[in-house]
C-alpha positions as protocol buffer text, in pm:
chain_id: "A"
residue {
  index: 1
  type: MET
  ca { x: 7973 y: 4470 z: -6580 }
}
residue {
  index: 2
  type: PRO
  ca { x: 7849 y: 4141 z: -6502 }
}
residue {
  index: 3
  type: LYS
  ca { x: 7686 y: 4094 z: -6149 }
}
residue {
  index: 4
  type: ALA
  ca { x: 7925 y: 3925 z: -5887 }
}
residue {
  index: 5
  type: LEU
  ca { x: 7789 y: 3709 z: -5560 }
}
residue {
  index: 6
  type: GLU
  ca { x: 7986 y: 3838 z: -5219 }
}
residue {
  index: 7
  type: GLY
  ca { x: 8404 y: 3674 z: -5232 }
}
residue {
  index: 8
  type: GLN
  ca { x: 8391 y: 3708 z: -5650 }
}
residue {
  index: 9
  type: VAL
  ca { x: 8617 y: 3981 z: -5853 }
}
residue {
  index: 10
  type: VAL
  ca { x: 8492 y: 4041 z: -6205 }
}
residue {
  index: 11
  type: LEU
  ca { x: 8743 y: 4143 z: -6446 }
}
residue {
  index: 12
  type: GLU
  ca { x: 8749 y: 4299 z: -6745 }
}
residue {
  index: 13
  type: LYS
  ca { x: 9006 y: 4424 z: -7030 }
}
residue {
  index: 14
  type: THR
  ca { x: 9115 y: 4528 z: -7324 }
}
residue {
  index: 15
  type: PRO
  ca { x: 9445 y: 4723 z: -7469 }
}
residue {
  index: 16
  type: ARG
  ca { x: 9326 y: 5066 z: -7579 }
}
residue {
  index: 17
  type: TYR
  ca { x: 9138 y: 5181 z: -7217 }
}
residue {
  index: 18
  type: PHE
  ca { x: 9450 y: 5345 z: -7083 }
}
residue {
  index: 19
  type: VAL
  ca { x: 9505 y: 5586 z: -7429 }
}
residue {
  index: 20
  type: THR
  ca { x: 9122 y: 5664 z: -7532 }
}
residue {
  index: 21
  type: ALA
  ca { x: 9064 y: 6026 z: -7387 }
}
residue {
  index: 22
  type: ASP
  ca { x: 8730 y: 5941 z: -7251 }
}
residue {
  index: 23
  type: SER
  ca { x: 8768 y: 5595 z: -7060 }
}
residue {
  index: 24
  type: PRO
  ca { x: 8857 y: 5711 z: -6726 }
}
residue {
  index: 25
  type: GLY
  ca { x: 8575 y: 5949 z: -6700 }
}
residue {
  index: 26
  type: ARG
  ca { x: 8314 y: 5644 z: -6820 }
}
residue {
  index: 27
  type: ILE
  ca { x: 8488 y: 5408 z: -6619 }
}
residue {
  index: 28
  type: HIS
  ca { x: 8466 y: 5662 z: -6307 }
}
residue {
  index: 29
  type: SER
  ca { x: 8085 y: 5691 z: -6379 }
}
residue {
  index: 30
  type: MET
  ca { x: 8011 y: 5308 z: -6375 }
}
residue {
  index: 31
  type: SER
  ca { x: 8233 y: 5292 z: -6006 }
}
residue {
  index: 32
  type: GLN
  ca { x: 8446 y: 5533 z: -5793 }
}
residue {
  index: 33
  type: GLU
  ca { x: 8586 y: 5215 z: -5614 }
}
residue {
  index: 34
  type: VAL
  ca { x: 8712 y: 5021 z: -5953 }
}
residue {
  index: 35
  type: LYS
  ca { x: 9054 y: 4929 z: -5962 }
}
residue {
  index: 36
  type: LEU
  ca { x: 9289 y: 4937 z: -6226 }
}
residue {
  index: 37
  type: ILE
  ca { x: 9552 y: 4763 z: -6380 }
}
residue {
  index: 38
  type: VAL
  ca { x: 9814 y: 4868 z: -6633 }
}
residue {
  index: 39
  type: VAL
  ca { x: 10109 y: 4680 z: -6789 }
}
residue {
  index: 40
  type: VAL
  ca { x: 10346 y: 4875 z: -6887 }
}
residue {
  index: 41
  type: ARG
  ca { x: 10654 y: 4745 z: -7105 }
}
residue {
  index: 42
  type: ASP
  ca { x: 10973 y: 4986 z: -7238 }
}
residue {
  index: 43
  type: PRO
  ca { x: 10800 y: 5202 z: -7448 }
}
residue {
  index: 44
  type: VAL
  ca { x: 11094 y: 5136 z: -7705 }
}
residue {
  index: 45
  type: THR
  ca { x: 11039 y: 4784 z: -7737 }
}
residue {
  index: 46
  type: ARG
  ca { x: 10670 y: 4839 z: -7706 }
}
residue {
  index: 47
  type: ALA
  ca { x: 10691 y: 5069 z: -8002 }
}
residue {
  index: 48
  type: ILE
  ca { x: 10843 y: 4813 z: -8231 }
}
residue {
  index: 49
  type: SER
  ca { x: 10665 y: 4516 z: -8139 }
}
residue {
  index: 50
  type: ASP
  ca { x: 10323 y: 4758 z: -8235 }
}
residue {
  index: 51
  type: TYR
  ca { x: 10509 y: 4783 z: -8584 }
}
residue {
  index: 52
  type: THR
  ca { x: 10609 y: 4411 z: -8604 }
}
residue {
  index: 53
  type: GLN
  ca { x: 10226 y: 4323 z: -8578 }
}
residue {
  index: 54
  type: ILE
  ca { x: 10144 y: 4604 z: -8795 }
}
residue {
  index: 55
  type: ILE
  ca { x: 10336 y: 4466 z: -9109 }
}
residue {
  index: 56
  type: SER
  ca { x: 10216 y: 4135 z: -9053 }
}
residue {
  index: 57
  type: LYS
  ca { x: 9878 y: 4208 z: -9122 }
}
residue {
  index: 58
  type: THR
  ca { x: 9907 y: 4487 z: -9397 }
}
residue {
  index: 59
  type: PRO
  ca { x: 10142 y: 4453 z: -9689 }
}
residue {
  index: 60
  type: GLY
  ca { x: 10317 y: 4749 z: -9827 }
}
residue {
  index: 61
  type: VAL
  ca { x: 10397 y: 4964 z: -9477 }
}
residue {
  index: 62
  type: PRO
  ca { x: 10647 y: 5221 z: -9511 }
}
residue {
  index: 63
  type: SER
  ca { x: 10977 y: 5166 z: -9284 }
}
residue {
  index: 64
  type: PHE
  ca { x: 10997 y: 5195 z: -8921 }
}
residue {
  index: 65
  type: GLU
  ca { x: 11196 y: 5422 z: -8948 }
}
residue {
  index: 66
  type: THR
  ca { x: 10997 y: 5651 z: -9237 }
}
residue {
  index: 67
  type: LEU
  ca { x: 10692 y: 5634 z: -8960 }
}
residue {
  index: 68
  type: THR
  ca { x: 10905 y: 5717 z: -8666 }
}
residue {
  index: 69
  type: PHE
  ca { x: 11057 y: 6035 z: -8803 }
}
residue {
  index: 70
  type: HIS
  ca { x: 10853 y: 6340 z: -8965 }
}
residue {
  index: 71
  type: ASN
  ca { x: 11047 y: 6341 z: -9301 }
}
residue {
  index: 72
  type: GLY
  ca { x: 11108 y: 5981 z: -9302 }
}
residue {
  index: 73
  type: THR
  ca { x: 11530 y: 6034 z: -9181 }
}
residue {
  index: 74
  type: GLU
  ca { x: 11707 y: 5968 z: -8837 }
}
residue {
  index: 75
  type: GLU
  ca { x: 11884 y: 6345 z: -8915 }
}
residue {
  index: 76
  type: ALA
  ca { x: 11604 y: 6544 z: -8843 }
}
residue {
  index: 77
  type: LEU
  ca { x: 11552 y: 6415 z: -8511 }
}
residue {
  index: 78
  type: LYS
  ca { x: 11196 y: 6524 z: -8502 }
}
residue {
  index: 79
  type: VAL
  ca { x: 11019 y: 6217 z: -8352 }
}
residue {
  index: 80
  type: ASP
  ca { x: 10651 y: 6190 z: -8494 }
}
residue {
  index: 81
  type: ASN
  ca { x: 10495 y: 6157 z: -8111 }
}
residue {
  index: 82
  type: LEU
  ca { x: 10114 y: 6131 z: -8295 }
}
residue {
  index: 83
  type: TRP
  ca { x: 10209 y: 5776 z: -8507 }
}
residue {
  index: 84
  type: SER
  ca { x: 10007 y: 5543 z: -8248 }
}
residue {
  index: 85
  type: PRO
  ca { x: 10320 y: 5260 z: -8165 }
}
residue {
  index: 86
  type: ILE
  ca { x: 10527 y: 5598 z: -8068 }
}
residue {
  index: 87
  type: TRP
  ca { x: 10210 y: 5802 z: -7907 }
}
residue {
  index: 88
  type: ILE
  ca { x: 10095 y: 5500 z: -7697 }
}
residue {
  index: 89
  type: GLY
  ca { x: 10435 y: 5478 z: -7545 }
}
residue {
  index: 90
  type: LEU
  ca { x: 10361 y: 5824 z: -7348 }
}
residue {
  index: 91
  type: TYR
  ca { x: 10264 y: 5703 z: -7033 }
}
residue {
  index: 92
  type: ALA
  ca { x: 10290 y: 5976 z: -6829 }
}
residue {
  index: 93
  type: LEU
  ca { x: 10033 y: 6184 z: -7066 }
}
residue {
  index: 94
  type: HIS
  ca { x: 9775 y: 5899 z: -7061 }
}
residue {
  index: 95
  type: LEU
  ca { x: 9817 y: 5839 z: -6652 }
}
residue {
  index: 96
  type: GLU
  ca { x: 9775 y: 6194 z: -6626 }
}
residue {
  index: 97
  type: ARG
  ca { x: 9405 y: 6164 z: -6742 }
}
residue {
  index: 98
  type: TRP
  ca { x: 9331 y: 5882 z: -6543 }
}
residue {
  index: 99
  type: LEU
  ca { x: 9480 y: 6050 z: -6236 }
}
residue {
  index: 100
  type: ALA
  ca { x: 9221 y: 6327 z: -6279 }
}
residue {
  index: 101
  type: HIS
  ca { x: 8925 y: 6060 z: -6206 }
}
residue {
  index: 102
  type: PHE
  ca { x: 9141 y: 5806 z: -5964 }
}
residue {
  index: 103
  type: PRO
  ca { x: 9365 y: 5805 z: -5686 }
}
residue {
  index: 104
  type: LEU
  ca { x: 9677 y: 5628 z: -5732 }
}
residue {
  index: 105
  type: GLU
  ca { x: 9621 y: 5394 z: -5468 }
}
residue {
  index: 106
  type: GLN
  ca { x: 9359 y: 5251 z: -5688 }
}
residue {
  index: 107
  type: ILE
  ca { x: 9607 y: 5143 z: -5975 }
}
residue {
  index: 108
  type: HIS
  ca { x: 9840 y: 4918 z: -6003 }
}
residue {
  index: 109
  type: PHE
  ca { x: 10098 y: 4890 z: -6261 }
}
residue {
  index: 110
  type: VAL
  ca { x: 10221 y: 4540 z: -6397 }
}
residue {
  index: 111
  type: HIS
  ca { x: 10643 y: 4585 z: -6494 }
}
residue {
  index: 112
  type: GLY
  ca { x: 10563 y: 4394 z: -6845 }
}
residue {
  index: 113
  type: GLU
  ca { x: 10956 y: 4314 z: -6845 }
}
residue {
  index: 114
  type: ARG
  ca { x: 10938 y: 4087 z: -6505 }
}
residue {
  index: 115
  type: LEU
  ca { x: 10565 y: 3939 z: -6636 }
}
residue {
  index: 116
  type: VAL
  ca { x: 10790 y: 3777 z: -6855 }
}
residue {
  index: 117
  type: SER
  ca { x: 11129 y: 3702 z: -6641 }
}
residue {
  index: 118
  type: ASP
  ca { x: 10879 y: 3653 z: -6289 }
}
residue {
  index: 119
  type: PRO
  ca { x: 10564 y: 3605 z: -6396 }
}
residue {
  index: 120
  type: ALA
  ca { x: 10454 y: 3470 z: -6030 }
}
residue {
  index: 121
  type: GLY
  ca { x: 10653 y: 3784 z: -5889 }
}
residue {
  index: 122
  type: GLU
  ca { x: 10428 y: 3983 z: -6120 }
}
residue {
  index: 123
  type: LEU
  ca { x: 10089 y: 3799 z: -6027 }
}
residue {
  index: 124
  type: GLY
  ca { x: 10148 y: 3760 z: -5667 }
}
residue {
  index: 125
  type: ARG
  ca { x: 10132 y: 4117 z: -5650 }
}
residue {
  index: 126
  type: VAL
  ca { x: 9842 y: 4157 z: -5871 }
}
residue {
  index: 127
  type: GLN
  ca { x: 9657 y: 3925 z: -5594 }
}
residue {
  index: 128
  type: ASP
  ca { x: 9781 y: 4162 z: -5316 }
}
residue {
  index: 129
  type: PHE
  ca { x: 9633 y: 4453 z: -5509 }
}
residue {
  index: 130
  type: LEU
  ca { x: 9298 y: 4270 z: -5493 }
}
residue {
  index: 131
  type: GLY
  ca { x: 9304 y: 4147 z: -5175 }
}
residue {
  index: 132
  type: LEU
  ca { x: 9291 y: 3804 z: -5339 }
}
residue {
  index: 133
  type: GLN
  ca { x: 9505 y: 3544 z: -5156 }
}
residue {
  index: 134
  type: ARG
  ca { x: 9842 y: 3442 z: -5329 }
}
residue {
  index: 135
  type: ILE
  ca { x: 9685 y: 3143 z: -5502 }
}
residue {
  index: 136
  type: ILE
  ca { x: 9871 y: 3139 z: -5860 }
}
residue {
  index: 137
  type: THR
  ca { x: 10224 y: 3091 z: -5789 }
}
residue {
  index: 138
  type: ASP
  ca { x: 10605 y: 2950 z: -5924 }
}
residue {
  index: 139
  type: LYS
  ca { x: 10448 y: 2610 z: -6003 }
}
residue {
  index: 140
  type: HIS
  ca { x: 10197 y: 2745 z: -6230 }
}
residue {
  index: 141
  type: PHE
  ca { x: 10420 y: 2842 z: -6465 }
}
residue {
  index: 142
  type: TYR
  ca { x: 10692 y: 2726 z: -6728 }
}
residue {
  index: 143
  type: PHE
  ca { x: 10923 y: 2893 z: -6959 }
}
residue {
  index: 144
  type: ASN
  ca { x: 10846 y: 2805 z: -7306 }
}
residue {
  index: 145
  type: LYS
  ca { x: 11184 y: 2826 z: -7506 }
}
residue {
  index: 146
  type: THR
  ca { x: 11050 y: 2855 z: -7856 }
}
residue {
  index: 147
  type: LYS
  ca { x: 10817 y: 3149 z: -7788 }
}
residue {
  index: 148
  type: GLY
  ca { x: 11059 y: 3340 z: -7503 }
}
residue {
  index: 149
  type: PHE
  ca { x: 10755 y: 3362 z: -7260 }
}
residue {
  index: 150
  type: PRO
  ca { x: 10610 y: 3176 z: -6964 }
}
residue {
  index: 151
  type: CYS
  ca { x: 10287 y: 2980 z: -7010 }
}
residue {
  index: 152
  type: LEU
  ca { x: 10057 y: 2863 z: -6763 }
}
residue {
  index: 153
  type: LYS
  ca { x: 9988 y: 2518 z: -6660 }
}
residue {
  index: 154
  type: LYS
  ca { x: 9681 y: 2370 z: -6587 }
}
residue {
  index: 155
  type: PRO
  ca { x: 9554 y: 2216 z: -6300 }
}
residue {
  index: 156
  type: GLU
  ca { x: 9618 y: 1818 z: -6281 }
}
residue {
  index: 157
  type: GLY
  ca { x: 9390 y: 1618 z: -6505 }
}
residue {
  index: 158
  type: SER
  ca { x: 9264 y: 1962 z: -6748 }
}
residue {
  index: 159
  type: SER
  ca { x: 9372 y: 1981 z: -7103 }
}
residue {
  index: 160
  type: LYS
  ca { x: 9765 y: 2131 z: -7234 }
}
residue {
  index: 161
  type: PRO
  ca { x: 9941 y: 2404 z: -7088 }
}
residue {
  index: 162
  type: HIS
  ca { x: 9830 y: 2745 z: -7174 }
}
residue {
  index: 163
  type: CYS
  ca { x: 10082 y: 2961 z: -7404 }
}
residue {
  index: 164
  type: LEU
  ca { x: 10025 y: 3312 z: -7540 }
}
residue {
  index: 165
  type: GLY
  ca { x: 9885 y: 3311 z: -7928 }
}
residue {
  index: 166
  type: ARG
  ca { x: 10100 y: 3284 z: -8221 }
}
residue {
  index: 167
  type: THR
  ca { x: 10150 y: 3657 z: -8259 }
}
residue {
  index: 168
  type: LYS
  ca { x: 10316 y: 3632 z: -7904 }
}
residue {
  index: 169
  type: GLY
  ca { x: 10709 y: 3617 z: -7909 }
}
residue {
  index: 170
  type: ARG
  ca { x: 10789 y: 3651 z: -8285 }
}
residue {
  index: 171
  type: PRO
  ca { x: 11085 y: 3766 z: -8381 }
}
residue {
  index: 172
  type: HIS
  ca { x: 11047 y: 4154 z: -8406 }
}
residue {
  index: 173
  type: ALA
  ca { x: 11166 y: 4373 z: -8713 }
}
residue {
  index: 174
  type: ASP
  ca { x: 11508 y: 4458 z: -8739 }
}
residue {
  index: 175
  type: ILE
  ca { x: 11564 y: 4833 z: -8668 }
}
residue {
  index: 176
  type: HIS
  ca { x: 11883 y: 5022 z: -8675 }
}
residue {
  index: 177
  type: PRO
  ca { x: 12059 y: 5052 z: -8362 }
}
residue {
  index: 178
  type: GLN
  ca { x: 12124 y: 5440 z: -8379 }
}
residue {
  index: 179
  type: VAL
  ca { x: 11685 y: 5450 z: -8450 }
}
residue {
  index: 180
  type: ILE
  ca { x: 11665 y: 5284 z: -8118 }
}
residue {
  index: 181
  type: LEU
  ca { x: 11935 y: 5522 z: -7982 }
}
residue {
  index: 182
  type: ARG
  ca { x: 11712 y: 5807 z: -8072 }
}
residue {
  index: 183
  type: LEU
  ca { x: 11413 y: 5651 z: -7994 }
}
residue {
  index: 184
  type: ARG
  ca { x: 11547 y: 5609 z: -7584 }
}
residue {
  index: 185
  type: GLN
  ca { x: 11679 y: 5969 z: -7576 }
}
residue {
  index: 186
  type: PHE
  ca { x: 11320 y: 6096 z: -7679 }
}
residue {
  index: 187
  type: TYR
  ca { x: 11141 y: 5868 z: -7477 }
}
residue {
  index: 188
  type: GLN
  ca { x: 11381 y: 5924 z: -7171 }
}
residue {
  index: 189
  type: PRO
  ca { x: 11214 y: 6229 z: -7018 }
}
residue {
  index: 190
  type: HIS
  ca { x: 10899 y: 6125 z: -7082 }
}
residue {
  index: 191
  type: ASN
  ca { x: 10979 y: 5798 z: -6862 }
}
residue {
  index: 192
  type: LEU
  ca { x: 11134 y: 5972 z: -6591 }
}
residue {
  index: 193
  type: ARG
  ca { x: 10802 y: 6176 z: -6535 }
}
residue {
  index: 194
  type: PHE
  ca { x: 10621 y: 5845 z: -6588 }
}
residue {
  index: 195
  type: TYR
  ca { x: 10845 y: 5682 z: -6248 }
}
residue {
  index: 196
  type: GLN
  ca { x: 10787 y: 6015 z: -6084 }
}
residue {
  index: 197
  type: MET
  ca { x: 10400 y: 5989 z: -6100 }
}
residue {
  index: 198
  type: THR
  ca { x: 10395 y: 5676 z: -6033 }
}
residue {
  index: 199
  type: GLY
  ca { x: 10642 y: 5617 z: -5751 }
}
residue {
  index: 200
  type: GLN
  ca { x: 10830 y: 5330 z: -5935 }
}
residue {
  index: 201
  type: ASP
  ca { x: 11128 y: 5307 z: -6140 }
}
residue {
  index: 202
  type: PHE
  ca { x: 11093 y: 5097 z: -6414 }
}
residue {
  index: 203
  type: GLY
  ca { x: 11413 y: 5104 z: -6575 }
}
residue {
  index: 204
  type: TRP
  ca { x: 11390 y: 5217 z: -6892 }
}
């Protein structure tokens, strides 16, 4: 991590830290006081979004149903929890490793759905967690109806607003409702455990 002056906060991010087995120990050896921020979203929506990203880059990928269920069919009701898009959404499993190194008070969870519907509110809580003055407010955002995501307004006199990249906000792959229902049933106990561990109900 780069050095910081007094009063400065340095942030670094990657989507893989939370699910990589040796990350908690390595980060703890770097700093025991580090503050950790994790953005989580409905694991079913997250898995479909992940799959949509995969098929946009790799031609000939099997169907979502084929990859989700062990024998490629929903009838067996056996979800392949080792397939990456499914496995990443097992938040309680990943959080367990982090809690072996850091107290819960050092971890802040950003509600992914509320980050879209109320970005200023979610970022207000992030600023509080980091001990920062609430500088980012509603006036810094506008909703982009085309993408379905908020965009960040730049300071007066600067370039045009910053919106998420072209891979964000694109239509998800079309998944059969029964498959989505089965996945919700699969994730329910894992989600409840995650709620208990964090003391927050994310409403999934």
